[in-house]
Amino acid sequence: MGRLSGKIVVVTGAARGQGAAEVAALTASGARVIATDVVSDENCRYLDVRDPTSWAALAADLDRVDALVNNAGVASRGRLPHVDLATWDNTFAINVTGPMLGIQALVPLMPPGSSIVNVCSVAALSGHVAAAYTASKWALRGLTRSASLELGPRGIRVNAVMPGLIETPLMESASPAFRTAALAEIPLGRTGTVADIAPAIVYLVSDDSSYMTGAELVIDGGLTGHVSHKGIADAIAPATEGH
């Protein structure tokens, strides 16, 4: 009997990287996990988090949900003023609207004691030059706070996890200049792994965190413990920009 025995947990963006690690950790702790993703995967149910009908179809197949982990997210590194509008809209659709639609669809199935975990980012703690990504994660942080207020009276907890630089497929697309500059600013001297994040998800889903809502768990090796992002931005600035 694991600490999550009997709990039904929905995880988005579960096909790979951090989401897959979360599914494994939740399952190992005894949960029944409904892993979802827009990526074709034999272990995941198809779910486009941007689409209300996709959420409605998932909800119709479930009788109860004890936890929702809004893990699906997309990176967007466009810098102002050169931000593509379609990219901006899609980033917000996945990173912010998706979690909101998930809350709308699944909260009616959640009994008191349930948990919602929004996987946010340290980009929501300070200014970063990736404009769409940063703005969307700040918005998700705000959604977490609003949801914790609205759903608290129903006994549903809503918390955010703020990962730093984690080795996932999203991180693989980062430039060498970004990686070098960022590593220099991490007190622990390394990027994180998915194994550094998954235990926090298990904790927030479990009853061990039953008095915790509206909170933000920062897991970043100390990156945001000091002000550093201007140096990183300068290190990866396009050569045509003046500084």
Short mmCIF file of N, CA and C in Angstrom, two decimals, residues 48-188:
data_model
loop_
_atom_site.label_atom_id
_atom_site.label_comp_id
_atom_site.label_asym_id
_atom_site.label_seq_id
_atom_site.Cartn_x
_atom_site.Cartn_y
_atom_site.Cartn_z
N ASP A 48 -5.61 17.05 -26.01
CA ASP A 48 -5.13 18.37 -26.41
C ASP A 48 -5.61 19.35 -25.36
N VAL A 49 -4.71 19.82 -24.52
CA VAL A 49 -5.13 20.66 -23.39
C VAL A 49 -5.76 21.97 -23.83
N ARG A 50 -5.56 22.36 -25.09
CA ARG A 50 -6.13 23.61 -25.60
C ARG A 50 -7.60 23.47 -25.96
N ASP A 51 -8.10 22.25 -26.01
CA ASP A 51 -9.41 21.96 -26.59
C ASP A 51 -10.43 21.56 -25.52
N PRO A 52 -11.45 22.37 -25.28
CA PRO A 52 -12.45 22.03 -24.27
C PRO A 52 -13.14 20.69 -24.52
N THR A 53 -13.36 20.35 -25.80
CA THR A 53 -14.04 19.08 -26.09
C THR A 53 -13.17 17.89 -25.72
N SER A 54 -11.86 18.05 -25.84
CA SER A 54 -10.93 16.99 -25.46
C SER A 54 -10.99 16.75 -23.95
N TRP A 55 -11.06 17.84 -23.19
CA TRP A 55 -11.20 17.72 -21.74
C TRP A 55 -12.55 17.11 -21.37
N ALA A 56 -13.59 17.53 -22.06
CA ALA A 56 -14.92 17.01 -21.76
C ALA A 56 -15.00 15.50 -21.99
N ALA A 57 -14.33 15.04 -23.05
CA ALA A 57 -14.33 13.60 -23.35
C ALA A 57 -13.61 12.83 -22.25
N LEU A 58 -12.52 13.40 -21.75
CA LEU A 58 -11.80 12.75 -20.65
C LEU A 58 -12.67 12.70 -19.40
N ALA A 59 -13.29 13.80 -19.06
CA ALA A 59 -14.13 13.86 -17.86
C ALA A 59 -15.29 12.87 -17.94
N ALA A 60 -15.84 12.70 -19.13
CA ALA A 60 -16.98 11.80 -19.31
C ALA A 60 -16.62 10.35 -19.04
N ASP A 61 -15.35 10.02 -19.16
CA ASP A 61 -14.90 8.64 -18.95
C ASP A 61 -14.47 8.37 -17.51
N LEU A 62 -14.55 9.38 -16.66
CA LEU A 62 -14.08 9.22 -15.28
C LEU A 62 -15.23 9.45 -14.30
N ASP A 63 -15.24 8.69 -13.22
CA ASP A 63 -16.24 8.87 -12.17
C ASP A 63 -15.73 9.77 -11.05
N ARG A 64 -14.42 9.75 -10.86
CA ARG A 64 -13.81 10.52 -9.78
C ARG A 64 -12.37 10.86 -10.16
N VAL A 65 -11.92 12.02 -9.72
CA VAL A 65 -10.53 12.41 -9.89
C VAL A 65 -10.05 12.98 -8.56
N ASP A 66 -8.94 12.46 -8.05
CA ASP A 66 -8.39 12.93 -6.78
C ASP A 66 -7.29 13.96 -6.96
N ALA A 67 -6.72 14.00 -8.16
CA ALA A 67 -5.66 14.99 -8.40
C ALA A 67 -5.50 15.23 -9.89
N LEU A 68 -5.16 16.48 -10.19
CA LEU A 68 -4.83 16.88 -11.56
C LEU A 68 -3.47 17.53 -11.52
N VAL A 69 -2.56 17.01 -12.34
CA VAL A 69 -1.22 17.59 -12.46
C VAL A 69 -1.13 18.24 -13.83
N ASN A 70 -1.19 19.56 -13.86
CA ASN A 70 -1.08 20.31 -15.11
C ASN A 70 0.40 20.47 -15.46
N ASN A 71 0.92 19.46 -16.13
CA ASN A 71 2.34 19.44 -16.45
C ASN A 71 2.64 19.89 -17.88
N ALA A 72 1.68 19.75 -18.78
CA ALA A 72 1.92 20.08 -20.19
C ALA A 72 2.36 21.53 -20.33
N GLY A 73 3.39 21.73 -21.13
CA GLY A 73 3.89 23.08 -21.34
C GLY A 73 4.75 23.14 -22.57
N VAL A 74 4.92 24.34 -23.08
CA VAL A 74 5.74 24.53 -24.27
C VAL A 74 6.68 25.69 -24.01
N ALA A 75 7.91 25.56 -24.50
CA ALA A 75 8.88 26.65 -24.38
C ALA A 75 8.76 27.56 -25.59
N SER A 76 8.96 28.82 -25.38
CA SER A 76 8.95 29.81 -26.47
C SER A 76 10.01 30.85 -26.13
N ARG A 77 11.05 30.92 -26.96
CA ARG A 77 12.19 31.76 -26.61
C ARG A 77 12.27 33.06 -27.41
N GLY A 78 11.17 33.43 -28.09
CA GLY A 78 11.17 34.68 -28.83
C GLY A 78 11.36 35.87 -27.91
N ARG A 79 12.14 36.86 -28.38
CA ARG A 79 12.45 38.02 -27.56
C ARG A 79 11.79 39.27 -28.13
N LEU A 80 11.41 40.14 -27.23
CA LEU A 80 10.81 41.41 -27.64
C LEU A 80 11.85 42.29 -28.33
N PRO A 81 11.43 43.04 -29.35
CA PRO A 81 10.06 43.15 -29.87
C PRO A 81 9.72 42.12 -30.94
N HIS A 82 10.60 41.16 -31.16
CA HIS A 82 10.41 40.21 -32.27
C HIS A 82 9.70 38.95 -31.78
N VAL A 83 8.44 39.09 -31.39
CA VAL A 83 7.66 37.96 -30.92
C VAL A 83 6.54 37.69 -31.91
N ASP A 84 6.50 36.46 -32.42
CA ASP A 84 5.48 36.06 -33.37
C ASP A 84 4.14 35.88 -32.66
N LEU A 85 3.07 36.50 -33.18
CA LEU A 85 1.78 36.47 -32.51
C LEU A 85 1.22 35.06 -32.41
N ALA A 86 1.37 34.26 -33.46
CA ALA A 86 0.84 32.89 -33.42
C ALA A 86 1.55 32.08 -32.34
N THR A 87 2.86 32.28 -32.21
CA THR A 87 3.61 31.59 -31.17
C THR A 87 3.17 32.05 -29.79
N TRP A 88 2.97 33.35 -29.64
CA TRP A 88 2.48 33.90 -28.38
C TRP A 88 1.15 33.27 -27.98
N ASP A 89 0.20 33.25 -28.92
CA ASP A 89 -1.12 32.71 -28.64
C ASP A 89 -1.07 31.23 -28.29
N ASN A 90 -0.24 30.46 -29.01
CA ASN A 90 -0.15 29.02 -28.75
C ASN A 90 0.50 28.75 -27.40
N THR A 91 1.49 29.57 -27.04
CA THR A 91 2.15 29.40 -25.75
C THR A 91 1.15 29.60 -24.62
N PHE A 92 0.33 30.64 -24.72
CA PHE A 92 -0.67 30.88 -23.69
C PHE A 92 -1.76 29.80 -23.71
N ALA A 93 -2.11 29.32 -24.90
CA ALA A 93 -3.14 28.29 -25.00
C ALA A 93 -2.74 27.02 -24.26
N ILE A 94 -1.47 26.66 -24.38
CA ILE A 94 -1.00 25.43 -23.73
C ILE A 94 -0.66 25.67 -22.26
N ASN A 95 0.08 26.73 -21.98
CA ASN A 95 0.62 26.94 -20.64
C ASN A 95 -0.38 27.51 -19.64
N VAL A 96 -1.41 28.21 -20.13
CA VAL A 96 -2.34 28.87 -19.21
C VAL A 96 -3.78 28.39 -19.43
N THR A 97 -4.26 28.48 -20.67
CA THR A 97 -5.64 28.07 -20.94
C THR A 97 -5.82 26.58 -20.68
N GLY A 98 -4.83 25.77 -21.01
CA GLY A 98 -4.91 24.33 -20.77
C GLY A 98 -5.20 24.00 -19.31
N PRO A 99 -4.39 24.50 -18.37
CA PRO A 99 -4.68 24.26 -16.96
C PRO A 99 -6.06 24.77 -16.52
N MET A 100 -6.46 25.94 -17.04
CA MET A 100 -7.78 26.47 -16.69
C MET A 100 -8.89 25.54 -17.17
N LEU A 101 -8.78 25.05 -18.40
CA LEU A 101 -9.78 24.13 -18.93
C LEU A 101 -9.80 22.82 -18.15
N GLY A 102 -8.62 22.37 -17.73
CA GLY A 102 -8.55 21.15 -16.93
C GLY A 102 -9.26 21.31 -15.60
N ILE A 103 -9.07 22.46 -14.98
CA ILE A 103 -9.75 22.75 -13.72
C ILE A 103 -11.27 22.77 -13.94
N GLN A 104 -11.71 23.44 -14.98
CA GLN A 104 -13.14 23.51 -15.26
C GLN A 104 -13.74 22.13 -15.48
N ALA A 105 -13.02 21.28 -16.21
CA ALA A 105 -13.56 19.98 -16.58
C ALA A 105 -13.55 18.97 -15.44
N LEU A 106 -12.51 19.01 -14.60
CA LEU A 106 -12.33 17.93 -13.64
C LEU A 106 -12.73 18.27 -12.20
N VAL A 107 -12.79 19.54 -11.86
CA VAL A 107 -13.20 19.89 -10.49
C VAL A 107 -14.55 19.29 -10.11
N PRO A 108 -15.55 19.24 -11.01
CA PRO A 108 -16.81 18.62 -10.62
C PRO A 108 -16.68 17.15 -10.20
N LEU A 109 -15.58 16.51 -10.57
CA LEU A 109 -15.36 15.10 -10.21
C LEU A 109 -14.49 14.94 -8.98
N MET A 110 -14.05 16.06 -8.39
CA MET A 110 -13.09 16.01 -7.30
C MET A 110 -13.78 16.09 -5.93
N PRO A 111 -13.55 15.11 -5.07
CA PRO A 111 -14.09 15.16 -3.72
C PRO A 111 -13.22 16.05 -2.82
N PRO A 112 -13.71 16.44 -1.66
CA PRO A 112 -12.87 17.17 -0.71
C PRO A 112 -11.59 16.39 -0.42
N GLY A 113 -10.49 17.11 -0.31
CA GLY A 113 -9.19 16.47 -0.10
C GLY A 113 -8.41 16.30 -1.38
N SER A 114 -9.01 16.66 -2.51
CA SER A 114 -8.32 16.53 -3.80
C SER A 114 -7.26 17.60 -3.96
N SER A 115 -6.41 17.42 -4.97
CA SER A 115 -5.26 18.30 -5.17
C SER A 115 -5.07 18.62 -6.64
N ILE A 116 -4.75 19.89 -6.92
CA ILE A 116 -4.35 20.32 -8.25
C ILE A 116 -2.94 20.85 -8.16
N VAL A 117 -2.07 20.39 -9.03
CA VAL A 117 -0.68 20.84 -9.05
C VAL A 117 -0.40 21.45 -10.42
N ASN A 118 -0.04 22.71 -10.44
CA ASN A 118 0.34 23.38 -11.67
C ASN A 118 1.86 23.44 -11.76
N VAL A 119 2.41 22.84 -12.80
CA VAL A 119 3.86 22.87 -12.98
C VAL A 119 4.20 24.18 -13.67
N CYS A 120 4.72 25.08 -12.90
CA CYS A 120 5.01 26.43 -13.37
C CYS A 120 6.50 26.52 -13.76
N SER A 121 7.22 27.51 -13.30
CA SER A 121 8.62 27.69 -13.66
C SER A 121 9.21 28.83 -12.84
N VAL A 122 10.52 28.80 -12.64
CA VAL A 122 11.17 29.94 -12.00
C VAL A 122 11.09 31.18 -12.88
N ALA A 123 10.71 31.01 -14.15
CA ALA A 123 10.49 32.17 -15.02
C ALA A 123 9.36 33.04 -14.50
N ALA A 124 8.53 32.49 -13.61
CA ALA A 124 7.43 33.25 -13.03
C ALA A 124 7.83 33.97 -11.75
N LEU A 125 9.11 33.96 -11.43
CA LEU A 125 9.58 34.60 -10.21
C LEU A 125 10.38 35.87 -10.48
N SER A 126 10.75 36.08 -11.74
CA SER A 126 11.54 37.26 -12.08
C SER A 126 11.42 37.51 -13.58
N GLY A 127 12.15 38.49 -14.08
CA GLY A 127 12.09 38.79 -15.50
C GLY A 127 13.04 37.91 -16.31
N HIS A 128 12.53 37.32 -17.38
CA HIS A 128 13.34 36.53 -18.31
C HIS A 128 13.07 37.07 -19.72
N VAL A 129 14.02 36.90 -20.61
CA VAL A 129 13.87 37.49 -21.94
C VAL A 129 12.96 36.68 -22.87
N ALA A 130 12.65 35.43 -22.53
CA ALA A 130 11.71 34.65 -23.32
C ALA A 130 10.31 35.17 -23.02
N ALA A 131 9.85 36.13 -23.81
CA ALA A 131 8.68 36.92 -23.43
C ALA A 131 7.40 36.10 -23.29
N ALA A 132 7.05 35.31 -24.29
CA ALA A 132 5.79 34.56 -24.23
C ALA A 132 5.82 33.51 -23.12
N TYR A 133 6.93 32.82 -23.01
CA TYR A 133 7.06 31.78 -21.97
C TYR A 133 6.97 32.41 -20.59
N THR A 134 7.73 33.47 -20.36
CA THR A 134 7.75 34.11 -19.06
C THR A 134 6.37 34.66 -18.69
N ALA A 135 5.74 35.36 -19.62
CA ALA A 135 4.42 35.94 -19.35
C ALA A 135 3.39 34.84 -19.07
N SER A 136 3.48 33.73 -19.80
CA SER A 136 2.52 32.65 -19.59
C SER A 136 2.70 31.99 -18.23
N LYS A 137 3.93 31.86 -17.79
CA LYS A 137 4.17 31.24 -16.49
C LYS A 137 3.79 32.17 -15.34
N TRP A 138 3.96 33.47 -15.52
CA TRP A 138 3.42 34.41 -14.53
C TRP A 138 1.91 34.28 -14.47
N ALA A 139 1.27 34.13 -15.62
CA ALA A 139 -0.18 33.97 -15.65
C ALA A 139 -0.61 32.68 -14.96
N LEU A 140 0.14 31.60 -15.16
CA LEU A 140 -0.18 30.34 -14.50
C LEU A 140 0.00 30.46 -12.99
N ARG A 141 0.99 31.22 -12.57
CA ARG A 141 1.18 31.48 -11.14
C ARG A 141 -0.06 32.19 -10.58
N GLY A 142 -0.56 33.19 -11.30
CA GLY A 142 -1.76 33.89 -10.86
C GLY A 142 -2.98 33.00 -10.85
N LEU A 143 -3.10 32.14 -11.87
CA LEU A 143 -4.22 31.20 -11.91
C LEU A 143 -4.19 30.28 -10.70
N THR A 144 -3.00 29.85 -10.31
CA THR A 144 -2.86 28.98 -9.13
C THR A 144 -3.39 29.66 -7.89
N ARG A 145 -3.02 30.92 -7.70
CA ARG A 145 -3.48 31.65 -6.53
C ARG A 145 -5.01 31.83 -6.55
N SER A 146 -5.55 32.22 -7.71
CA SER A 146 -6.99 32.41 -7.81
C SER A 146 -7.74 31.11 -7.54
N ALA A 147 -7.24 30.03 -8.12
CA ALA A 147 -7.90 28.73 -7.95
C ALA A 147 -7.85 28.27 -6.50
N SER A 148 -6.75 28.57 -5.81
CA SER A 148 -6.66 28.15 -4.41
C SER A 148 -7.72 28.86 -3.56
N LEU A 149 -8.02 30.11 -3.90
CA LEU A 149 -9.06 30.85 -3.18
C LEU A 149 -10.45 30.30 -3.48
N GLU A 150 -10.70 30.06 -4.76
CA GLU A 150 -12.04 29.62 -5.17
C GLU A 150 -12.35 28.19 -4.74
N LEU A 151 -11.35 27.33 -4.78
CA LEU A 151 -11.60 25.90 -4.55
C LEU A 151 -11.34 25.46 -3.12
N GLY A 152 -10.69 26.32 -2.33
CA GLY A 152 -10.44 25.98 -0.94
C GLY A 152 -11.69 25.60 -0.17
N PRO A 153 -12.79 26.36 -0.30
CA PRO A 153 -14.00 26.00 0.43
C PRO A 153 -14.56 24.63 0.05
N ARG A 154 -14.16 24.12 -1.10
CA ARG A 154 -14.60 22.78 -1.51
C ARG A 154 -13.64 21.71 -1.02
N GLY A 155 -12.59 22.13 -0.32
CA GLY A 155 -11.61 21.17 0.17
C GLY A 155 -10.61 20.74 -0.88
N ILE A 156 -10.50 21.51 -1.96
CA ILE A 156 -9.56 21.19 -3.04
C ILE A 156 -8.36 22.13 -2.93
N ARG A 157 -7.18 21.55 -2.87
CA ARG A 157 -5.94 22.32 -2.74
C ARG A 157 -5.35 22.58 -4.12
N VAL A 158 -4.73 23.75 -4.28
CA VAL A 158 -4.11 24.11 -5.56
C VAL A 158 -2.74 24.72 -5.26
N ASN A 159 -1.70 24.08 -5.76
CA ASN A 159 -0.34 24.54 -5.52
C ASN A 159 0.47 24.55 -6.81
N ALA A 160 1.57 25.26 -6.79
CA ALA A 160 2.45 25.36 -7.95
C ALA A 160 3.83 24.82 -7.61
N VAL A 161 4.44 24.17 -8.58
CA VAL A 161 5.84 23.77 -8.49
C VAL A 161 6.62 24.62 -9.48
N MET A 162 7.72 25.18 -9.01
CA MET A 162 8.53 26.09 -9.82
C MET A 162 9.89 25.45 -10.13
N PRO A 163 9.97 24.61 -11.17
CA PRO A 163 11.27 24.03 -11.49
C PRO A 163 12.22 25.06 -12.09
N GLY A 164 13.51 24.85 -11.86
CA GLY A 164 14.53 25.64 -12.52
C GLY A 164 14.91 25.00 -13.84
N LEU A 165 16.20 24.92 -14.11
CA LEU A 165 16.68 24.34 -15.37
C LEU A 165 16.77 22.83 -15.21
N ILE A 166 15.82 22.14 -15.80
CA ILE A 166 15.70 20.69 -15.67
C ILE A 166 16.00 20.03 -17.00
N GLU A 167 16.76 18.94 -16.96
CA GLU A 167 17.13 18.23 -18.18
C GLU A 167 15.92 17.47 -18.74
N THR A 168 15.23 18.11 -19.65
CA THR A 168 14.06 17.55 -20.34
C THR A 168 14.20 17.86 -21.82
N PRO A 169 13.30 17.33 -22.67
CA PRO A 169 13.35 17.71 -24.09
C PRO A 169 13.27 19.21 -24.32
N LEU A 170 12.58 19.96 -23.43
CA LEU A 170 12.53 21.41 -23.59
C LEU A 170 13.91 22.03 -23.40
N MET A 171 14.66 21.50 -22.47
CA MET A 171 16.00 22.02 -22.19
C MET A 171 16.98 21.67 -23.31
N GLU A 172 16.72 20.57 -24.01
CA GLU A 172 17.63 20.15 -25.08
C GLU A 172 17.71 21.18 -26.20
N SER A 173 16.67 21.98 -26.36
CA SER A 173 16.66 22.96 -27.44
C SER A 173 17.35 24.28 -27.06
N ALA A 174 17.80 24.38 -25.81
CA ALA A 174 18.49 25.60 -25.38
C ALA A 174 19.87 25.68 -26.01
N SER A 175 20.33 26.89 -26.26
CA SER A 175 21.64 27.09 -26.89
C SER A 175 22.77 26.79 -25.91
N PRO A 176 23.95 26.40 -26.42
CA PRO A 176 25.11 26.20 -25.53
C PRO A 176 25.44 27.45 -24.73
N ALA A 177 25.26 28.62 -25.33
CA ALA A 177 25.55 29.86 -24.61
C ALA A 177 24.62 30.02 -23.41
N PHE A 178 23.35 29.67 -23.59
CA PHE A 178 22.41 29.74 -22.48
C PHE A 178 22.82 28.78 -21.36
N ARG A 179 23.13 27.56 -21.73
CA ARG A 179 23.50 26.54 -20.73
C ARG A 179 24.74 26.97 -19.94
N THR A 180 25.75 27.47 -20.64
CA THR A 180 26.99 27.88 -19.97
C THR A 180 26.74 29.03 -19.01
N ALA A 181 26.00 30.04 -19.48
CA ALA A 181 25.74 31.20 -18.64
C ALA A 181 24.87 30.83 -17.44
N ALA A 182 23.90 29.97 -17.66
CA ALA A 182 22.99 29.60 -16.58
C ALA A 182 23.69 28.76 -15.52
N LEU A 183 24.49 27.81 -15.95
CA LEU A 183 25.19 26.96 -14.99
C LEU A 183 26.06 27.77 -14.04
N ALA A 184 26.64 28.83 -14.56
CA ALA A 184 27.50 29.67 -13.73
C ALA A 184 26.72 30.36 -12.62
N GLU A 185 25.39 30.45 -12.76
CA GLU A 185 24.57 31.15 -11.79
C GLU A 185 23.83 30.21 -10.83
N ILE A 186 24.00 28.92 -10.97
CA ILE A 186 23.31 27.95 -10.11
C ILE A 186 24.24 27.56 -8.97
N PRO A 187 23.92 27.93 -7.73
CA PRO A 187 24.80 27.63 -6.61
C PRO A 187 25.16 26.15 -6.47
N LEU A 188 24.24 25.25 -6.77
CA LEU A 188 24.56 23.83 -6.67
C LEU A 188 25.41 23.33 -7.84
#
